[in-house]
Amino acid sequence: MQTKIKEITPESLQEAKNIIFNGGVVAIPTETVYGLGGNAFDDGAVKKIFEVKGRPNDNPLIAHVHIDYDLSTIVDSIPPYAEKLRAAFLPGPLTMVYPSKGKVSPYVSCGLDTLAVRVPSHEGAQAFLREVGVPIVAPSANLSRHVSPTSAKHVFDDFDGKIPLILDGGNCTGGIESTVCDCTGEYPVILRPGLITKEMIASVVGRCEEYVPKIGQGEKVKSPGVLYKHYSPRCKTLLFPAENVENAVLRYRQETQENKGVAVLCEEKWICIFEKIGAKCLNLGKNQTEMATRLYGLLREAEGLCDTLIVIEPTEKGGVMTGVMNRLQKACASEDIPHGNH
Ligand code: TXA
Ligand code: MG
């Protein structure tokens, strides 16, 4: 199969729509990362997404809808606090988990009785969702466990020959995936941190908690995606806390002595230290937004650049950095966290 990359035009949207209604998958841009989209009502299309990504079949998908889509078609109940969050943040990088009406394919939520719904703000994504008129399930358009894609080229690198069409909506500005927020309880609970922060949600509805999976304690995990190794570049990655920059320097020296290709990924303020000792540096930037936007592109760049990537944790914590740190820790983990009892 030839994989075409096309800018978003009335013609390419029509082509994408034809593919979707013939049970195929299309890569689409969003403001966070690119997604691999298929018709949420079509069992075959949903199964194809899992297959083409190599995604574990217990990790549910997010249904993406147009801002004017009638949610009551697919979800059972929307609590008042969720209405407030919708008004405050949608369209935007906030995915909300509701009790499902069981109308979409049963493969979407992998046996959970909930459905995650997202209304992306990217203009191209909205145009595509309006054109198709059905909920589109779309995981990040990367091979399972690889780094998420923030450009059409990243998607092409993972899926050349495996999908027919990538709609090119430019580089994603957000850079890390949407915040996933459980809206089935009395107050919102963040299942995956992202660009809409705990602080932002709390400022609208008063209370917001973060979900901490109790692995191995017999509890069914609420968001199975939290268990898997994710976002990983195909090189060895070593993560150092900002307080241990000296150790990172020592490790850099040790690794280069062993004749390995070594690069360093760090925020802007450390670049001069590493450049002084001759290191190839990948500059994460100097503020929260920059770091989120650049993270995945740089992790992908590192793959072509080195055998070992030394990563220095950003100094700043909280806000968007909670999401950035969550991705960095997973990208630099060496093994899956052991499965709970689910
Ligand atoms: O920004 C994003 O959310 C991107 C773009 C393409 O929209 N999509 C994305 O999808 O990141 P994916 O499949 O890579 O991640 C979906 C996350 C997983 O952690 C999954 O476990 C969680 O959402 N999820 C999906 N449905 C769920 C549900 N019913 N209950 C709890 N968590 C759910
Ligand atoms: Mg993903």
Tab-separated table of C-alpha atoms and ligand atoms in Angstrom:
chain	number	residue	atom	x	y	z
A	1	MET	CA	0.000	0.000	0.000
A	2	GLN	CA	1.236	3.468	-0.869
A	3	THR	CA	0.999	5.984	1.975
A	4	LYS	CA	0.054	9.459	0.742
A	5	ILE	CA	0.620	12.640	2.723
A	6	LYS	CA	-1.888	15.343	1.747
A	7	GLU	CA	-2.590	18.847	2.940
A	8	ILE	CA	-6.089	19.438	4.213
A	9	THR	CA	-8.316	20.517	1.302
A	10	PRO	CA	-11.942	19.749	0.410
A	11	GLU	CA	-10.611	17.006	-1.909
A	12	SER	CA	-8.338	15.329	0.667
A	13	LEU	CA	-11.127	15.509	3.269
A	14	GLN	CA	-13.457	13.759	0.828
A	15	GLU	CA	-10.802	11.096	0.198
A	16	ALA	CA	-10.353	10.625	3.956
A	17	LYS	CA	-14.114	10.298	4.392
A	18	ASN	CA	-14.283	7.598	1.688
A	19	ILE	CA	-11.532	5.641	3.414
A	20	ILE	CA	-13.294	5.948	6.794
A	21	PHE	CA	-16.649	4.744	5.411
A	22	ASN	CA	-14.920	1.839	3.701
A	23	GLY	CA	-13.624	0.645	7.062
A	24	GLY	CA	-10.104	2.057	6.679
A	25	VAL	CA	-7.884	4.194	8.894
A	26	VAL	CA	-6.518	7.687	8.233
A	27	ALA	CA	-3.917	9.646	10.199
A	28	ILE	CA	-5.176	13.052	11.306
A	29	PRO	CA	-3.544	16.057	12.958
A	30	THR	CA	-4.702	17.352	16.338
A	31	GLU	CA	-3.339	20.152	18.522
A	32	THR	CA	-1.633	17.572	20.791
A	33	VAL	CA	-0.228	14.769	18.611
A	34	TYR	CA	-1.316	13.041	15.365
A	35	GLY	CA	-3.972	10.356	15.687
A	36	LEU	CA	-4.711	7.174	13.745
A	37	GLY	CA	-8.437	7.505	13.075
A	38	GLY	CA	-11.206	5.028	12.308
A	39	ASN	CA	-15.022	4.951	12.536
A	40	ALA	CA	-15.991	4.264	16.161
A	41	PHE	CA	-19.143	2.438	15.039
A	42	ASP	CA	-17.218	0.021	12.810
A	43	ASP	CA	-15.815	-3.083	14.573
A	44	GLY	CA	-13.514	-3.873	11.647
A	45	ALA	CA	-11.997	-0.368	11.597
A	46	VAL	CA	-11.439	-0.372	15.354
A	47	LYS	CA	-9.749	-3.776	15.220
A	48	LYS	CA	-7.587	-2.544	12.334
A	49	ILE	CA	-6.304	0.328	14.490
A	50	PHE	CA	-5.157	-2.089	17.209
A	51	GLU	CA	-3.533	-4.311	14.581
A	52	VAL	CA	-1.698	-1.639	12.652
A	53	LYS	CA	-0.330	-0.045	15.851
A	54	GLY	CA	0.479	-3.334	17.571
A	55	ARG	CA	-1.516	-1.987	20.525
A	56	PRO	CA	-2.299	-4.268	23.501
A	57	ASN	CA	-5.991	-5.172	23.333
A	58	ASP	CA	-6.751	-4.009	26.875
A	59	ASN	CA	-5.848	-0.364	26.223
A	60	PRO	CA	-9.031	1.560	25.272
A	61	LEU	CA	-9.335	4.244	22.605
A	62	ILE	CA	-10.576	7.836	22.679
A	63	ALA	CA	-13.555	8.814	20.503
A	64	HIS	CA	-13.006	12.184	18.810
A	65	VAL	CA	-16.042	14.265	17.896
A	66	HIS	CA	-16.866	17.601	16.302
A	67	ILE	CA	-17.748	20.428	18.723
A	68	ASP	CA	-21.415	20.305	17.578
A	69	TYR	CA	-21.741	16.521	17.919
A	70	ASP	CA	-24.604	15.453	20.197
A	71	LEU	CA	-22.795	13.626	23.011
A	72	SER	CA	-26.007	12.027	24.276
A	73	THR	CA	-25.820	9.735	21.216
A	74	ILE	CA	-22.860	7.886	22.714
A	75	VAL	CA	-22.648	8.670	26.446
A	76	ASP	CA	-25.128	7.940	29.186
A	77	SER	CA	-24.784	10.859	31.588
A	78	ILE	CA	-22.832	14.067	31.884
A	79	PRO	CA	-22.469	15.410	35.440
A	80	PRO	CA	-22.880	19.187	35.967
A	81	TYR	CA	-19.150	19.637	36.717
A	82	ALA	CA	-18.350	18.020	33.346
A	83	GLU	CA	-20.630	20.513	31.590
A	84	LYS	CA	-18.613	23.300	33.228
A	85	LEU	CA	-15.347	21.713	32.081
A	86	ARG	CA	-16.685	21.334	28.547
A	87	ALA	CA	-17.663	25.016	28.476
A	88	ALA	CA	-14.276	26.087	29.847
A	89	PHE	CA	-11.877	23.888	27.846
A	90	LEU	CA	-13.515	22.461	24.702
A	91	PRO	CA	-12.574	22.315	21.974
A	92	GLY	CA	-9.127	21.605	23.394
A	93	PRO	CA	-6.718	19.043	24.831
A	94	LEU	CA	-9.051	17.563	27.462
A	95	THR	CA	-10.432	14.013	27.103
A	96	MET	CA	-13.409	13.258	29.328
A	97	VAL	CA	-14.423	9.748	30.404
A	98	TYR	CA	-18.195	9.150	30.781
A	99	PRO	CA	-20.479	6.167	31.376
A	100	SER	CA	-20.875	4.680	27.887
A	101	LYS	CA	-24.190	4.176	26.134
A	102	GLY	CA	-22.738	1.101	24.466
A	103	LYS	CA	-23.424	2.509	20.983
A	104	VAL	CA	-19.867	2.537	19.668
A	105	SER	CA	-18.022	-0.676	18.814
A	106	PRO	CA	-17.371	-2.802	21.932
A	107	TYR	CA	-13.687	-2.920	20.910
A	108	VAL	CA	-13.295	0.837	21.584
A	109	SER	CA	-13.350	0.617	25.387
A	110	CYS	CA	-11.915	-2.913	25.705
A	111	GLY	CA	-14.648	-4.148	28.033
A	112	LEU	CA	-14.862	-1.029	30.244
A	113	ASP	CA	-18.373	0.422	30.666
A	114	THR	CA	-17.036	3.924	30.052
A	115	LEU	CA	-16.164	5.907	26.937
A	116	ALA	CA	-13.423	8.517	26.584
A	117	VAL	CA	-14.456	11.477	24.404
A	118	ARG	CA	-12.309	14.270	23.051
A	119	VAL	CA	-13.092	17.406	21.026
A	120	PRO	CA	-9.792	18.515	19.475
A	121	SER	CA	-9.305	22.213	18.723
A	122	HIS	CA	-7.055	21.760	15.661
A	123	GLU	CA	-8.873	23.326	12.696
A	124	GLY	CA	-7.987	20.454	10.371
A	125	ALA	CA	-9.248	17.920	12.912
A	126	GLN	CA	-12.523	19.829	13.315
A	127	ALA	CA	-12.938	20.035	9.524
A	128	PHE	CA	-12.355	16.286	9.228
A	129	LEU	CA	-14.739	15.452	12.094
A	130	ARG	CA	-17.430	17.685	10.594
A	131	GLU	CA	-16.950	16.027	7.198
A	132	VAL	CA	-17.330	12.458	8.518
A	133	GLY	CA	-20.044	13.249	11.099
A	134	VAL	CA	-19.317	10.105	13.176
A	135	PRO	CA	-17.109	9.683	16.263
A	136	ILE	CA	-13.587	8.801	15.207
A	137	VAL	CA	-11.487	6.685	17.523
A	138	ALA	CA	-7.882	7.769	17.324
A	139	PRO	CA	-4.937	6.673	19.403
A	140	SER	CA	-1.683	8.515	18.887
A	141	ALA	CA	-0.385	7.627	15.400
A	142	ASN	CA	2.801	5.856	16.468
A	143	LEU	CA	3.685	2.186	16.613
A	144	SER	CA	2.760	0.956	20.088
A	145	ARG	CA	5.360	1.993	22.673
A	146	HIS	CA	7.211	4.277	20.247
A	147	VAL	CA	7.423	8.056	20.650
A	148	SER	CA	4.149	9.866	19.789
A	149	PRO	CA	4.095	11.813	16.488
A	150	THR	CA	3.948	15.602	16.297
A	151	SER	CA	4.326	15.894	12.501
A	152	ALA	CA	3.048	14.118	9.381
A	153	LYS	CA	6.635	12.964	8.772
A	154	HIS	CA	6.735	11.208	12.177
A	155	VAL	CA	3.540	9.340	11.259
A	156	PHE	CA	5.018	8.403	7.861
A	157	ASP	CA	8.183	7.071	9.528
A	158	ASP	CA	6.079	4.616	11.594
A	159	PHE	CA	3.359	3.690	9.090
A	160	ASP	CA	4.800	3.958	5.563
A	161	GLY	CA	3.083	1.252	3.508
A	162	LYS	CA	0.635	0.396	6.306
A	163	ILE	CA	-2.024	3.134	5.990
A	164	PRO	CA	-3.388	4.848	2.859
A	165	LEU	CA	-3.487	8.519	3.910
A	166	ILE	CA	-1.974	11.017	6.308
A	167	LEU	CA	-3.726	14.392	6.493
A	168	ASP	CA	-0.958	16.929	7.028
A	169	GLY	CA	-1.983	19.701	9.409
A	170	GLY	CA	1.547	20.937	10.182
A	171	ASN	CA	3.459	20.518	13.419
A	172	CYS	CA	1.373	19.968	16.550
A	173	THR	CA	1.589	22.967	18.852
A	174	GLY	CA	0.602	21.179	22.087
A	175	GLY	CA	3.146	18.407	21.829
A	176	ILE	CA	1.950	16.010	24.531
A	177	GLU	CA	-1.313	14.074	24.557
A	178	SER	CA	-4.554	15.385	26.005
A	179	THR	CA	-5.318	15.282	29.691
A	180	VAL	CA	-7.567	12.255	30.349
A	181	CYS	CA	-10.115	13.061	33.046
A	182	ASP	CA	-12.554	10.592	34.597
A	183	CYS	CA	-15.996	12.222	34.825
A	184	THR	CA	-17.920	9.227	36.169
A	185	GLY	CA	-17.609	10.113	39.877
A	186	GLU	CA	-18.507	12.983	42.189
A	187	TYR	CA	-15.555	15.072	41.065
A	188	PRO	CA	-13.080	14.913	38.166
A	189	VAL	CA	-10.059	12.611	38.484
A	190	ILE	CA	-7.068	12.955	36.176
A	191	LEU	CA	-6.065	9.594	34.692
A	192	ARG	CA	-3.326	11.002	32.442
A	193	PRO	CA	-1.808	14.465	33.004
A	194	GLY	CA	-1.572	16.817	30.028
A	195	LEU	CA	-1.900	20.391	28.859
A	196	ILE	CA	-5.113	21.070	30.775
A	197	THR	CA	-3.649	20.885	34.257
A	198	LYS	CA	-5.083	19.807	37.592
A	199	GLU	CA	-4.856	23.444	38.699
A	200	MET	CA	-6.857	24.625	35.652
A	201	ILE	CA	-9.582	22.030	36.234
A	202	ALA	CA	-9.767	22.793	39.963
A	203	SER	CA	-10.091	26.505	39.211
A	204	VAL	CA	-13.309	25.795	37.265
A	205	VAL	CA	-14.973	23.118	39.407
A	206	GLY	CA	-13.296	23.411	42.812
A	207	ARG	CA	-12.043	19.885	43.265
A	208	CYS	CA	-9.830	17.707	41.071
A	209	GLU	CA	-7.715	14.701	42.064
A	210	GLU	CA	-5.021	12.674	40.349
A	211	TYR	CA	-5.502	8.954	39.950
A	212	VAL	CA	-2.731	6.799	41.392
A	213	PRO	CA	-3.000	3.198	40.185
A	214	LYS	CA	-2.727	0.668	42.999
A	215	ILE	CA	-0.780	-1.885	41.028
A	216	GLY	CA	-0.855	-5.467	42.286
A	217	GLN	CA	-3.503	-4.754	44.915
A	218	GLY	CA	-6.354	-6.466	43.119
A	219	GLU	CA	-8.023	-3.254	41.946
A	220	LYS	CA	-9.138	-3.024	38.324
A	221	VAL	CA	-6.967	-0.337	36.782
A	222	LYS	CA	-9.059	2.610	35.559
A	223	SER	CA	-6.900	3.587	32.629
A	224	PRO	CA	-4.905	0.604	31.378
A	225	GLY	CA	-2.647	2.843	29.274
A	226	VAL	CA	-0.900	3.999	32.436
A	227	LEU	CA	0.694	0.564	32.828
A	228	TYR	CA	2.622	0.329	29.614
A	229	LYS	CA	6.051	1.424	28.558
A	230	HIS	CA	5.384	4.310	26.200
A	231	TYR	CA	6.828	7.126	24.206
A	232	SER	CA	10.210	5.408	23.952
A	233	PRO	CA	12.943	6.281	21.484
A	234	ARG	CA	14.922	3.412	19.967
A	235	CYS	CA	18.099	4.207	21.858
A	236	LYS	CA	19.190	3.640	25.439
A	237	THR	CA	17.826	6.434	27.640
A	238	LEU	CA	19.213	7.470	31.018
A	239	LEU	CA	17.225	9.910	33.126
A	240	PHE	CA	18.964	12.157	35.677
A	241	PRO	CA	17.246	14.476	38.169
A	242	ALA	CA	18.226	18.135	37.763
A	243	GLU	CA	20.082	17.997	41.117
A	244	ASN	CA	22.382	15.326	39.637
A	245	VAL	CA	23.737	17.182	36.633
A	246	GLU	CA	27.303	16.375	37.834
A	247	ASN	CA	26.490	12.656	37.698
A	248	ALA	CA	25.102	13.099	34.208
A	249	VAL	CA	28.396	14.735	33.169
A	250	LEU	CA	30.376	11.798	34.660
A	251	ARG	CA	28.122	9.319	32.905
A	252	TYR	CA	28.516	11.199	29.623
A	253	ARG	CA	32.308	10.883	29.926
A	254	GLN	CA	32.089	7.193	30.775
A	255	GLU	CA	29.770	6.389	27.865
A	256	THR	CA	31.848	8.323	25.314
A	257	GLN	CA	35.023	6.553	26.526
A	258	GLU	CA	33.289	3.318	25.626
A	259	ASN	CA	33.010	4.758	22.099
A	260	LYS	CA	29.265	5.024	22.149
A	261	GLY	CA	27.342	7.750	20.350
A	262	VAL	CA	26.000	9.850	23.180
A	263	ALA	CA	23.642	12.842	23.103
A	264	VAL	CA	22.109	14.946	25.855
A	265	LEU	CA	18.502	16.149	26.087
A	266	CYS	CA	18.069	18.968	28.590
A	267	GLU	CA	16.473	22.323	29.193
A	268	GLU	CA	18.239	25.340	27.788
A	269	LYS	CA	20.059	26.357	30.972
A	270	TRP	CA	22.275	23.236	30.990
A	271	ILE	CA	23.216	23.324	27.300
A	272	CYS	CA	26.443	25.318	27.820
A	273	ILE	CA	27.729	22.819	30.422
A	274	PHE	CA	27.345	19.931	28.016
A	275	GLU	CA	28.523	21.790	24.923
A	276	LYS	CA	31.720	22.667	26.806
A	277	ILE	CA	32.538	18.976	27.072
A	278	GLY	CA	31.739	18.424	23.389
A	279	ALA	CA	28.318	16.802	23.767
A	280	LYS	CA	25.663	16.805	21.078
A	281	CYS	CA	22.763	18.616	22.753
A	282	LEU	CA	19.042	18.565	22.128
A	283	ASN	CA	17.496	21.717	23.551
A	284	LEU	CA	14.170	21.117	25.284
A	285	GLY	CA	13.645	24.871	25.653
A	286	LYS	CA	13.251	27.329	28.484
A	287	ASN	CA	9.607	27.280	29.516
A	288	GLN	CA	6.775	24.779	30.090
A	289	THR	CA	5.049	25.282	26.749
A	290	GLU	CA	8.277	24.956	24.756
A	291	MET	CA	9.255	21.799	26.604
A	292	ALA	CA	5.891	20.127	25.937
A	293	THR	CA	5.915	21.153	22.266
A	294	ARG	CA	9.469	19.972	21.583
A	295	LEU	CA	9.679	16.798	23.664
A	296	TYR	CA	8.549	14.117	21.203
A	297	GLY	CA	10.283	15.617	18.150
A	298	LEU	CA	13.561	15.653	20.074
A	299	LEU	CA	13.140	12.085	21.346
A	300	ARG	CA	12.644	10.996	17.735
A	301	GLU	CA	15.641	13.057	16.605
A	302	ALA	CA	17.767	11.345	19.277
A	303	GLU	CA	17.123	7.940	17.680
A	304	GLY	CA	19.041	8.925	14.555
A	305	LEU	CA	21.743	10.702	16.508
A	306	CYS	CA	22.999	8.433	19.285
A	307	ASP	CA	23.067	5.006	20.943
A	308	THR	CA	22.646	6.511	24.394
A	309	LEU	CA	20.576	9.545	25.296
A	310	ILE	CA	21.259	11.241	28.600
A	311	VAL	CA	18.152	13.107	29.719
A	312	ILE	CA	18.121	15.738	32.464
A	313	GLU	CA	14.756	16.187	34.141
A	314	PRO	CA	13.425	19.734	33.846
A	315	THR	CA	13.791	21.680	37.082
A	316	GLU	CA	10.311	23.167	37.179
A	317	LYS	CA	7.502	20.978	38.519
A	318	GLY	CA	3.687	21.202	38.539
A	319	GLY	CA	1.333	22.539	35.853
A	320	VAL	CA	2.136	21.310	32.365
A	321	MET	CA	5.446	19.902	33.683
A	322	THR	CA	3.477	17.128	35.438
A	323	GLY	CA	2.511	15.858	31.976
A	324	VAL	CA	5.999	16.383	30.544
A	325	MET	CA	7.596	14.474	33.467
A	326	ASN	CA	5.026	11.675	33.149
A	327	ARG	CA	6.051	11.191	29.488
A	328	LEU	CA	9.782	11.481	30.199
A	329	GLN	CA	9.626	8.912	32.987
A	330	LYS	CA	7.794	6.475	30.726
A	331	ALA	CA	10.092	7.120	27.757
A	332	CYS	CA	13.104	6.428	29.956
A	333	ALA	CA	11.677	3.391	31.777
A	334	SER	CA	13.384	0.155	30.907
A	335	GLU	CA	10.548	-2.277	31.573
A	336	ASP	CA	6.761	-2.338	31.716
A	337	ILE	CA	5.401	-1.719	35.189
A	338	PRO	CA	4.108	-5.174	36.236
A	339	HIS	CA	0.448	-5.724	35.484
A	340	GLY	CA	-2.174	-5.447	38.174
A	341	ASN	CA	-4.932	-7.985	38.530
A	342	HIS	CA	-7.060	-7.054	35.511
B	1	TXA	O1	-4.138	13.873	22.669
B	1	TXA	C1	-4.605	12.749	22.610
B	1	TXA	O2	-5.377	12.291	23.500
B	1	TXA	C2	-4.241	11.869	21.405
B	1	TXA	C3	-4.782	12.537	20.140
B	1	TXA	C4	-4.597	11.690	18.900
B	1	TXA	O3	-6.114	12.871	20.324
B	1	TXA	N1	-4.708	10.532	21.553
B	1	TXA	C5	-4.154	9.664	22.442
B	1	TXA	O4	-4.689	8.394	22.402
B	1	TXA	O5	-3.246	9.948	23.169
B	1	TXA	P1	-3.965	7.123	23.045
B	1	TXA	O6	-4.782	5.978	22.564
B	1	TXA	O7	-2.536	7.124	22.696
B	1	TXA	O8	-4.198	7.283	24.572
B	1	TXA	C6	-5.490	7.135	25.124
B	1	TXA	C7	-5.443	7.109	26.626
B	1	TXA	C8	-4.859	5.813	27.137
B	1	TXA	O9	-4.053	6.079	28.269
B	1	TXA	C9	-6.108	5.016	27.512
B	1	TXA	O10	-5.867	4.045	28.510
B	1	TXA	C10	-7.038	6.133	28.002
B	1	TXA	O11	-6.766	7.212	27.118
B	1	TXA	N2	-8.457	5.757	27.853
B	1	TXA	C11	-9.170	5.562	26.719
B	1	TXA	N3	-10.441	5.197	26.990
B	1	TXA	C12	-10.557	5.153	28.328
B	1	TXA	C13	-11.620	4.842	29.223
B	1	TXA	N4	-12.814	4.478	28.799
B	1	TXA	N5	-11.368	4.909	30.548
B	1	TXA	C14	-10.154	5.279	30.985
B	1	TXA	N6	-9.100	5.591	30.200
B	1	TXA	C15	-9.291	5.518	28.882
B	2	MG	MG	-0.417	6.829	22.743
